[in-house]
Coordinates of C-alpha atoms in Angstrom, one line a residue:
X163 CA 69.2 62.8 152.0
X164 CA 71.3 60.4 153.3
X165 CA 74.9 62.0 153.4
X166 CA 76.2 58.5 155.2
X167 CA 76.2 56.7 151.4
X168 CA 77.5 59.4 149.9
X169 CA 80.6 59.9 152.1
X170 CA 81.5 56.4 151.7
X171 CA 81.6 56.9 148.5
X172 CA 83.6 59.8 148.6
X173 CA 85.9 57.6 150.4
X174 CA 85.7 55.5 147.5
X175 CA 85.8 58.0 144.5
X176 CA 84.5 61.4 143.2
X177 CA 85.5 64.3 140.9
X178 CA 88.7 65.9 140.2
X179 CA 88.7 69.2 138.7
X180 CA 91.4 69.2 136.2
X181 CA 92.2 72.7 134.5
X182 CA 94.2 73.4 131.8
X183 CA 94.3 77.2 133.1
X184 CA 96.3 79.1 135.5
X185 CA 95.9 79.3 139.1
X186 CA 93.3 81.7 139.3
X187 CA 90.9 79.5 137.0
X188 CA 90.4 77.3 140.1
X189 CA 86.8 76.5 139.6
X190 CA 86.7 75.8 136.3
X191 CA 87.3 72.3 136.1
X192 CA 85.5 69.7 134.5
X193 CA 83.8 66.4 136.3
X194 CA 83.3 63.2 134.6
X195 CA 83.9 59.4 135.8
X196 CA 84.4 58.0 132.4
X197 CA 88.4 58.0 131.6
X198 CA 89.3 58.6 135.6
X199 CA 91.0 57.1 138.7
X200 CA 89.2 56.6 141.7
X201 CA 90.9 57.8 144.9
X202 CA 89.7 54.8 147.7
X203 CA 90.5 56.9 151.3
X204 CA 90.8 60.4 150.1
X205 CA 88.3 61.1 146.8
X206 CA 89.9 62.4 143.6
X207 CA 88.5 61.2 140.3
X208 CA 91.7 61.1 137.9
X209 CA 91.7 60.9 134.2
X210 CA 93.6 58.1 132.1
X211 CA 94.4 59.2 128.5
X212 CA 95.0 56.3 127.4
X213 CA 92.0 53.4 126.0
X214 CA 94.8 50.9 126.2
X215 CA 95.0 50.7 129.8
X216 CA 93.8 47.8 130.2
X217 CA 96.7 45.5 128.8
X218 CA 99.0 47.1 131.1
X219 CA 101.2 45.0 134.2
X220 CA 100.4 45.8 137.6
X221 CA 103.9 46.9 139.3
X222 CA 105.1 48.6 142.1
X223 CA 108.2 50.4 143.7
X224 CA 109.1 52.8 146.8
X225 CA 109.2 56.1 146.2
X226 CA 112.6 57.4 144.8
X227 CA 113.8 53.7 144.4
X228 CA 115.2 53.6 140.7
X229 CA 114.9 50.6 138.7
X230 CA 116.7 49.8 135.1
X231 CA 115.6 48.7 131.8
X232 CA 116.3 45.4 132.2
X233 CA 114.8 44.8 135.6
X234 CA 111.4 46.2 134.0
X235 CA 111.5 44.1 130.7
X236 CA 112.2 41.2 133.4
X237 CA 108.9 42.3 135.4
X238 CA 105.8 39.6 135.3
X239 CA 103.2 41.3 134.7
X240 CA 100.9 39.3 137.1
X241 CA 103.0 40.5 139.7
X242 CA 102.3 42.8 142.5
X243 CA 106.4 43.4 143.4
X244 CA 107.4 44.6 140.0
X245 CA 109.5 47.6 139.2
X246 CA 107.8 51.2 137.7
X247 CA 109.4 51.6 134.1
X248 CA 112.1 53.7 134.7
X249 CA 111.0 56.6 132.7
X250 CA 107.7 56.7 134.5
X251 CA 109.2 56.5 137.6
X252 CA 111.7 59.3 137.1
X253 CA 108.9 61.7 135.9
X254 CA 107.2 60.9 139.6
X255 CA 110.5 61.6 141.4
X256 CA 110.8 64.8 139.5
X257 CA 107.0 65.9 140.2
X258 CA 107.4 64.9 143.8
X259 CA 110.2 67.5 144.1
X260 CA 108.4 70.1 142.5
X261 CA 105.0 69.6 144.7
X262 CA 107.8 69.2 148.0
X263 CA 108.9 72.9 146.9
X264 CA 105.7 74.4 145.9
X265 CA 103.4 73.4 149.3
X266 CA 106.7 73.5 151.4
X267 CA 106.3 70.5 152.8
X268 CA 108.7 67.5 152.6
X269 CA 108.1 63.7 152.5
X270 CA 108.7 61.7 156.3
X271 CA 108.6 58.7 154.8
X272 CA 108.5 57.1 151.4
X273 CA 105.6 55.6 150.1
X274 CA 104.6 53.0 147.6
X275 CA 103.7 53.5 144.1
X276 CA 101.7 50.4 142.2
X277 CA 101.1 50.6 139.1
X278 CA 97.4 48.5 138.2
X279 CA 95.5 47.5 134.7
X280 CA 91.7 49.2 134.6
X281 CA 90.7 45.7 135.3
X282 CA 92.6 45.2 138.2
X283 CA 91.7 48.3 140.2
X284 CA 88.1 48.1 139.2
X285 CA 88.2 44.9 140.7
X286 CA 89.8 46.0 143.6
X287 CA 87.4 49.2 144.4
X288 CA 84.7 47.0 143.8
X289 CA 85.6 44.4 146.3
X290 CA 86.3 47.6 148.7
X291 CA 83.0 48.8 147.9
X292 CA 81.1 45.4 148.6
X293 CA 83.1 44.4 151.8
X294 CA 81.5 48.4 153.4
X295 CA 78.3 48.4 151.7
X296 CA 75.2 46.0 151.7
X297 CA 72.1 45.7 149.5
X298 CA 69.8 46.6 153.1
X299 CA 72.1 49.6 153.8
X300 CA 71.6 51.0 150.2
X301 CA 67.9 50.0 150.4
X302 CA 67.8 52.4 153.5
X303 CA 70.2 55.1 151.7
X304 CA 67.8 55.3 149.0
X305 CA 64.8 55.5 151.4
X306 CA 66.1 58.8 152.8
X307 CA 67.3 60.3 150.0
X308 CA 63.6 60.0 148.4
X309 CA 62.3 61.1 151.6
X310 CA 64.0 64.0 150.8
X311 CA 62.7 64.5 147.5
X312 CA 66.4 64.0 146.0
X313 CA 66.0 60.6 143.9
X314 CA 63.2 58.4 143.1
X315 CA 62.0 55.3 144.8
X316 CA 62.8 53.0 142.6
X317 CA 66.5 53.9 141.3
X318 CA 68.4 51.3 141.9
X319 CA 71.7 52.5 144.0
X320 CA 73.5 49.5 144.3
X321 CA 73.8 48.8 140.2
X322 CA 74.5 52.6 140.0
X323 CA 77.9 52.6 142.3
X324 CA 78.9 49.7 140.5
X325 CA 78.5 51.0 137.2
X326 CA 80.4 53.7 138.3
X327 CA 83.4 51.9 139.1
X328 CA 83.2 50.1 136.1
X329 CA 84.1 53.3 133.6
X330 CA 87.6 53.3 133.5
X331 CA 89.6 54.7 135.9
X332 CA 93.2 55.8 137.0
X333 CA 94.4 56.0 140.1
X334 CA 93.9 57.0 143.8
X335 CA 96.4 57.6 147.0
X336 CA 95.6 55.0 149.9
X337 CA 95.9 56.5 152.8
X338 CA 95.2 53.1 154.9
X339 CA 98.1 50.7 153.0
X340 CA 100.0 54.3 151.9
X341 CA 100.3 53.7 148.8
X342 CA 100.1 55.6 145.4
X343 CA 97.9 53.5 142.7
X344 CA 98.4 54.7 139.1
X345 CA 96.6 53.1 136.2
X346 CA 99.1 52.4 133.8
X347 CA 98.3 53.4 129.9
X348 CA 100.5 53.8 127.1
X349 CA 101.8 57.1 127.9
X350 CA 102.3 59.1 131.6
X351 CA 101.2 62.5 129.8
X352 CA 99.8 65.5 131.2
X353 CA 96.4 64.5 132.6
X354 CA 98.5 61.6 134.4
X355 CA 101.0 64.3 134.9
X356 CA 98.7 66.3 136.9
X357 CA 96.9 63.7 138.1
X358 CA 100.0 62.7 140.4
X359 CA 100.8 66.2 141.3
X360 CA 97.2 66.2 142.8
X361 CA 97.7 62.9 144.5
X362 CA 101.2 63.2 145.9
X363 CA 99.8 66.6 147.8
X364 CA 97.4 64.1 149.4
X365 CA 100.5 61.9 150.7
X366 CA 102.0 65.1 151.9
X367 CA 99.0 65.9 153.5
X368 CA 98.7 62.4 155.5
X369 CA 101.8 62.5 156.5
X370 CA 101.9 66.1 158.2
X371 CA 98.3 65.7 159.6
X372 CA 97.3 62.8 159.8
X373 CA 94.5 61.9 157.6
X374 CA 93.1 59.1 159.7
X375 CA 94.4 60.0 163.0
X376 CA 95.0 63.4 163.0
X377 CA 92.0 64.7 161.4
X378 CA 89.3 61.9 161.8
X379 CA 88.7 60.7 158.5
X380 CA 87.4 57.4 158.4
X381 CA 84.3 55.8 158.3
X382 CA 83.1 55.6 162.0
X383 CA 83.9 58.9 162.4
X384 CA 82.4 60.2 159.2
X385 CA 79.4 58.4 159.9
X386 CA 78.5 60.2 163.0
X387 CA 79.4 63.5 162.0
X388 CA 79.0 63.7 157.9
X389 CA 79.0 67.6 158.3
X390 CA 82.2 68.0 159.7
X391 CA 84.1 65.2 157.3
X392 CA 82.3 67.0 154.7
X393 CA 83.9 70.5 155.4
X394 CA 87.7 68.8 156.0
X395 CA 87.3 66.6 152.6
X396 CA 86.6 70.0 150.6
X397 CA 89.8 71.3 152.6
X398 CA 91.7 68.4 151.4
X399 CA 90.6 68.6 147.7
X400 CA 91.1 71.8 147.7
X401 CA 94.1 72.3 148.7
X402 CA 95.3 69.2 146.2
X403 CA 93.2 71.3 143.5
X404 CA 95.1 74.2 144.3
X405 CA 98.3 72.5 144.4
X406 CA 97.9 70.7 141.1
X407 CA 97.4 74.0 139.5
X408 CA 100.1 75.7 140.9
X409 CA 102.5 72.2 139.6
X410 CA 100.9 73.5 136.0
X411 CA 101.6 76.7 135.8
X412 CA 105.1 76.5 137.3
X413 CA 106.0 73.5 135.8
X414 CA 103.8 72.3 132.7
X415 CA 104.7 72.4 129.4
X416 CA 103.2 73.5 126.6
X417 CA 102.6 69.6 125.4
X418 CA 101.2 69.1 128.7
X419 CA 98.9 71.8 128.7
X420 CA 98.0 70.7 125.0
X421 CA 97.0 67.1 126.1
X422 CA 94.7 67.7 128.6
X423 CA 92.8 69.8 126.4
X424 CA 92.3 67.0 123.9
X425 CA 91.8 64.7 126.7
X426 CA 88.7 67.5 128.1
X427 CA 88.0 67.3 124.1
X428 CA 87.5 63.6 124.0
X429 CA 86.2 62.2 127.5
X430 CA 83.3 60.7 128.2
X431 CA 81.3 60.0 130.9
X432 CA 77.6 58.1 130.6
X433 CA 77.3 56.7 134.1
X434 CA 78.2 60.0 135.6
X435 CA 76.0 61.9 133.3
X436 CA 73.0 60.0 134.5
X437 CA 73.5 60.4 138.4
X438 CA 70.4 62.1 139.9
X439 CA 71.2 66.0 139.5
X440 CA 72.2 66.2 143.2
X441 CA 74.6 63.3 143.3
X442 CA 76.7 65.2 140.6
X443 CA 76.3 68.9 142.6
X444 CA 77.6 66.6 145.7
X445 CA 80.5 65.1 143.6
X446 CA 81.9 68.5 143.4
X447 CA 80.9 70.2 146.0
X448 CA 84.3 68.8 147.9
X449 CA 86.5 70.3 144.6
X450 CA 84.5 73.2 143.3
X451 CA 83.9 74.9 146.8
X452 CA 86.7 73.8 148.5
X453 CA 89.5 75.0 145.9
X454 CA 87.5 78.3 146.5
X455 CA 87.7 77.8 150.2
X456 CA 91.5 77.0 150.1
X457 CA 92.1 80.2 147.7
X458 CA 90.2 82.4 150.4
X459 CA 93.1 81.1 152.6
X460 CA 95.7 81.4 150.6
X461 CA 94.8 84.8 149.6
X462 CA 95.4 85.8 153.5
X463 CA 98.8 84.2 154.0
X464 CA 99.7 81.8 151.4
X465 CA 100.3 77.5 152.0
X466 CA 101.1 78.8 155.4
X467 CA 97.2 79.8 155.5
X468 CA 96.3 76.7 154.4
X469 CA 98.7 74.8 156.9
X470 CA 97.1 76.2 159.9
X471 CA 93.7 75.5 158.9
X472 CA 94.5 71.6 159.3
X473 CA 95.3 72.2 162.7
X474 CA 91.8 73.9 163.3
X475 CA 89.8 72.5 160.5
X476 CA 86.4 73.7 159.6
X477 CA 83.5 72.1 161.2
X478 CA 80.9 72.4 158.4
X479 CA 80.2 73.3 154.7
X480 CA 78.5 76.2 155.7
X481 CA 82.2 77.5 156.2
X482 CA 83.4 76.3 153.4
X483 CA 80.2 77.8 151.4
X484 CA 81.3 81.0 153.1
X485 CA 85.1 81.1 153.6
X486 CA 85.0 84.3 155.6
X487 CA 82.6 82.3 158.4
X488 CA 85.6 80.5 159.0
X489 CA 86.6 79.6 161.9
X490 CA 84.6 81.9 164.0
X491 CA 81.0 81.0 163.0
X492 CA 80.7 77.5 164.3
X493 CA 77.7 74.7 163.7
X494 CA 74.8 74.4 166.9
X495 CA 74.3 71.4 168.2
X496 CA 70.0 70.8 167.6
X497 CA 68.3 67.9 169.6
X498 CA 66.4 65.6 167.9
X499 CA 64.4 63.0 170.1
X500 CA 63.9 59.4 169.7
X501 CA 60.4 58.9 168.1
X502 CA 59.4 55.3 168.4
X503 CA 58.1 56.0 172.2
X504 CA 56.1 59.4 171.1
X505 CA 54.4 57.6 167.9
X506 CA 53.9 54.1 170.1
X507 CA 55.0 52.0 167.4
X508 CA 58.1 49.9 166.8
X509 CA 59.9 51.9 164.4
X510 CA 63.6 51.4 163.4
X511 CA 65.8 54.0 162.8
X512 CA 68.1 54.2 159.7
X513 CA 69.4 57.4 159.9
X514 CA 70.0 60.2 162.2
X515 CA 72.1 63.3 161.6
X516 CA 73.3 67.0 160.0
X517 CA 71.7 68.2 156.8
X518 CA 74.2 70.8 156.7
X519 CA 73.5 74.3 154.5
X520 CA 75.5 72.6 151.5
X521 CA 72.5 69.9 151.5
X522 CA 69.6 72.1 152.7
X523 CA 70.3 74.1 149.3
X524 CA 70.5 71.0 147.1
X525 CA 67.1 69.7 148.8
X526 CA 65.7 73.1 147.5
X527 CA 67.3 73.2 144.2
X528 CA 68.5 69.9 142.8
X529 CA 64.9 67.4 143.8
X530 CA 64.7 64.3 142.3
X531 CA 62.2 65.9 139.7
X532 CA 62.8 69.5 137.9
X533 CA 59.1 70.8 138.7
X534 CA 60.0 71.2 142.5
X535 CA 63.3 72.5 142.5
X536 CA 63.8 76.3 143.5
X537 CA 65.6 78.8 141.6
X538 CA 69.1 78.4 142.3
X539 CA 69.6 81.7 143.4
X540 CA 66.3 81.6 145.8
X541 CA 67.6 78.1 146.6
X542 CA 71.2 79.1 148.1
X543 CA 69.6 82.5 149.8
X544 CA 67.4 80.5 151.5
X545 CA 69.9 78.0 152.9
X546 CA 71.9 81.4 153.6
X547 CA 72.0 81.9 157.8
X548 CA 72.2 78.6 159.0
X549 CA 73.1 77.8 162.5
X550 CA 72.8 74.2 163.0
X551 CA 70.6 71.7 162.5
X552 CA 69.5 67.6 163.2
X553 CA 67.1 65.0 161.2
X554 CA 66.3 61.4 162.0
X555 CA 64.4 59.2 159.8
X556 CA 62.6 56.0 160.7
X557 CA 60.6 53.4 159.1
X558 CA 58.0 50.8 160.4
X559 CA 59.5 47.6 158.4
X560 CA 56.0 45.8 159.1
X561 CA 54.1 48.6 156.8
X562 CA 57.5 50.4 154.8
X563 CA 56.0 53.6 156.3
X564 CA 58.2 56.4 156.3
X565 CA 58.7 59.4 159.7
X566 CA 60.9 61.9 158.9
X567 CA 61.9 64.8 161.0
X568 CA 64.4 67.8 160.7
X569 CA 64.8 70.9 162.7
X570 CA 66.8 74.0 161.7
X571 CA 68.0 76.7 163.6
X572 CA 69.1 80.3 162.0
X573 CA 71.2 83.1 162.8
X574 CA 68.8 85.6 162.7
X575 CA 64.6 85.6 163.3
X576 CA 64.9 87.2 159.4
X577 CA 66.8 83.8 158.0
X578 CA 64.6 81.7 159.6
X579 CA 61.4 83.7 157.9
X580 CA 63.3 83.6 154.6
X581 CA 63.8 79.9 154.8
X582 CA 60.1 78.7 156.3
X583 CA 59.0 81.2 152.5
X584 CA 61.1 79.5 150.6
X585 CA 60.2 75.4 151.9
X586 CA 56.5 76.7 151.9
X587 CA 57.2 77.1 148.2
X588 CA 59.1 74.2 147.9
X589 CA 56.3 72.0 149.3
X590 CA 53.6 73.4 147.2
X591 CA 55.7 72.7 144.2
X592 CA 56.5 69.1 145.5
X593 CA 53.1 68.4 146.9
X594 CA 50.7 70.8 145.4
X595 CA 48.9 74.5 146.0
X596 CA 46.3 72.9 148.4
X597 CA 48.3 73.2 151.8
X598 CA 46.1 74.3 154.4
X599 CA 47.3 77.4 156.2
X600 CA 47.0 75.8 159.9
X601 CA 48.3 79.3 161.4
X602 CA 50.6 82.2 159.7
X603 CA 54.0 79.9 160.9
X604 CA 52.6 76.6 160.0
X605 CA 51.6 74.8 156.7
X606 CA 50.0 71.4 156.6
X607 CA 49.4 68.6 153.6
X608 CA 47.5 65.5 153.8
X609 CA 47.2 62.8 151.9
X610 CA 50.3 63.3 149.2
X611 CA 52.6 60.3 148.0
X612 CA 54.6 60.5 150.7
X613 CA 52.0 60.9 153.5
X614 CA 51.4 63.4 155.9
X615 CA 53.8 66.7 156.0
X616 CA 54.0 69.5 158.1
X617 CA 56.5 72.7 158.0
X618 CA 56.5 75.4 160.2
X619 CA 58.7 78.6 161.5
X620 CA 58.7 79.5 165.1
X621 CA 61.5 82.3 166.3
X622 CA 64.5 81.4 165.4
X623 CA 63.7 77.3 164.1
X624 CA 62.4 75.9 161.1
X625 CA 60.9 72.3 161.4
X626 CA 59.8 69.6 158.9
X627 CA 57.9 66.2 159.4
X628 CA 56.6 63.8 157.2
X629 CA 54.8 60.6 158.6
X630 CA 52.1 58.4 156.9
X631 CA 49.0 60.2 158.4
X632 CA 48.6 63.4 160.1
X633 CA 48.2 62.3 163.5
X634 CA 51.7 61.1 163.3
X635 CA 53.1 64.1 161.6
X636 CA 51.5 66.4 164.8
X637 CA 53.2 64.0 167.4
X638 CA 56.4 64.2 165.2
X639 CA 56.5 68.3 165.5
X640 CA 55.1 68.2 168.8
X641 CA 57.9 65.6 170.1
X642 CA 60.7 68.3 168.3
X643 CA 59.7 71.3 171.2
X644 CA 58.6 74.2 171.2
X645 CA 59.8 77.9 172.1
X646 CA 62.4 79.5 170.3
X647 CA 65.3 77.7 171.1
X648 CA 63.8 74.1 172.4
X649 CA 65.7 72.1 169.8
X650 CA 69.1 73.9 170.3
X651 CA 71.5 72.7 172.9

């Protein structure tokens, strides 16, 4: 369940909805890695029409700088320094303007533009990716997620994010070195059209709020509170989703319009398409939910909606899920204990955190294997009513033996009842009919492939343990508290 890996992949890459529609078709994009850009600080998967990419120079020039004919056809190709064909480069000036006037925001400083081959930023995302992620961190990534009955054991994560990088891709906005990176093809068309209209929203965002700075995304930060970067990266994408299709329906043309329907026609995308079902849910979540989120906003007072929100940004995807919990229903804070002192065994810990009600619902309805997942609409009714919530997950490196615990509390006594039914059914899907009723709020398996587990409902919490033998799993629960509110701080 590990949301640690995922949102340093999001820093990395994910989807871009692209629509070919109006404004009000804001959730109807499509998501794919194959023909996209990759977006390293702030995550938009971009398309690249053209297959040709890859013979293309790598250049780069300031924003508004203009550059002639002759100074591109003198450009090395090798080089980092050169000029953006002037054509290109006057149909970025020109979208700039048109995003400046539609978001009503203005550039405060100019910012690079680099143009890159496939090859060359595929190599450079990859390096990125390697230099923040080891094969021991991924090994533990994977451990949680399968704990949490999203992936199997064995898939191999590391070959996976590589692979991914490795379909082509087109461009991203860095918010660390500022600069614009556009994969150059044959043609700047109307996916790279939009594309750019998506990604120059992202420098305007930076530089009125402070990606980094103002709003705390970076990797430290993310890594201790996943939840919260979680709900701000769906406010970014969505308002960049929003933007983009506000740039095509004031400003596209017909031709426009008309390529990135051939380019939906044509795309392809076999890495993405074999992503556990979960990874891709997650890969949109940010896109799909957020534009809706953003258009909630907007709906109530336009950009200037939207502009406030940075200054209070939501706190978890439960708001974003729900835009009309926003701002006032904010996350609890649950407790959850150390565990290598309760169990007496030298345990490490490799991850500790919010499961959030975005991944509470895919744990229900998007498991690692079809014949345990939930109805969706049971799935998202059950996650419906969270308060807050805290997991930890350890392992004893001697044995590989797995302890994981997770503690929910609910708005209401009903949400928490609703939930503990629907995790009851979820676990005799996952680990059989032959759970032993221990007491009406508690239900207990032995022996199943992953150990030990134990759920139960108590007031207003919900609480789930796995450990390797059932003596564990009872120190586990007992460790988490007990009374209605003994998790909750």
């Amino acid at each position: 369940m590990n949301k640690n890996i995922l949102i340093a992949v999001l820093l990395l890459f994910a989807v871009c909805c692209l629509c070919s529609g109006a404004i009000g078709l804001a959730t109807g994009g499509v998501l794919l890695f194959d023909n996209q850009g990759v977006d390293r600080q702030l995550p938009t998967v971009i398309p690249s029409a053209s297959p040709t990419s890859q013979a293309a120079p790598t250049e780069e020039t300031s924003v508004g700088k203009s550059t002639t004919p002759q100074e591109t056809a003198e450009a090395t190709p090798a080089s980092p320094q050169d000029k953006l064909p002037v054509e290109i480069a006057a149909q970025m000036d020109e979208i700039q303007s048109q995003v400046e006037d539609l978001r009503g925001l203005t550039q405060v400083e100019p910012v690079i533009r680099t143009l890159l081959t496939a090859d060359q930023l595929r190599e450079r995302l990859v390096q990125d990716f390697l230099e923040e992620n080891d094969e021991q961190e991924l090994e533990d990534d994977l451990r949680v997620l399968s704990a949490f009955g999203l992936i199997d054991r064995d898939f191999n994560l590391y070959d996976f994010y590589i692979d991914l990088l490795s379909e082509q891709i087109a461009g991203y906005y860095d918010d660390e070195n500022k600069e614009m990176v556009v994969i150059q093809g044959e043609e700047f068309d109307g996916p790279e059209r939009l594309t750019y209209a998506h990604e120059f929203t992202h420098t305007l965002q930076d530089q009125h709020y402070g990606l980094r700075d103002g709003l705390g995304i970076d990797d430290d930060h993310c890594q201790a509170d996943s939840e919260y970067c979680a709900a701000v990266q769906a406010l970014l994408e969505g308002d960049a989703t929003l933007t983009e299709q506000y740039w095509l329906y004031s400003y596209g043309s017909t031709e426009d319009i008309q390529q990135l329907d051939d380019f939906y026609q044509t795309m392809e995308s076999p890495v993405y398409d074999s992503a556990p079902e979960f990874m891709k849910e997650d890969f949109a979540f940010s896109y799909l939910s957020g534009t809706d989120f953003v258009f909630a906003l907007f709906e109530k007072g336009d950009f200037a909606a939207i502009d406030a929100a940075y200054a209070h940004p939501p706190r978890s995807t439960e708001q974003i899920m729900h835009p009309e919990k926003y701002p006032g229903d904010q996350p609890l804070e649950v407790f959850m204990p150390e565990f290598g002192a309760v169990l007496g065994r030298d345990l490490r810990e490799i991850d500790r955190g919010v499961v959030g009600e975005w991944y509470t619902y895919l744990t229900l309805a998007k498991g690692r294997q079809e014949s345990f997942r939930l109805a969706d609409a049971q799935a998202r009714k059950a996650a419906d009513g969270w308060g807050g919530d805290a997991y930890a997950v350890y392992i004893d490196d001697s044995t590989g033996d797995i302890f994981l615990a997770v503690q929910w509390v609910w708005d209401t006594r009903n949400d928490a009842s609703d939930f503990f039914s629907s995790l009851c059914d979820y676990g005799k899907f996952r680990w059989g009919g032959s759970a032993d009723q221990l007491f009406d709020n508690t239900l207990f398996w032995d022996d199943t492939s992953d150990g030990a587990v134990i759920v139960q409902w108590e007031g207003l919490l919900t609480s789930w343990v796995i450990a390797p033998d059932s003596e564990a799993a009872n120190l586990l629960l007992q460790s988490l508290g007990e009374g209605e509110h003994a998790g909750v701080n």
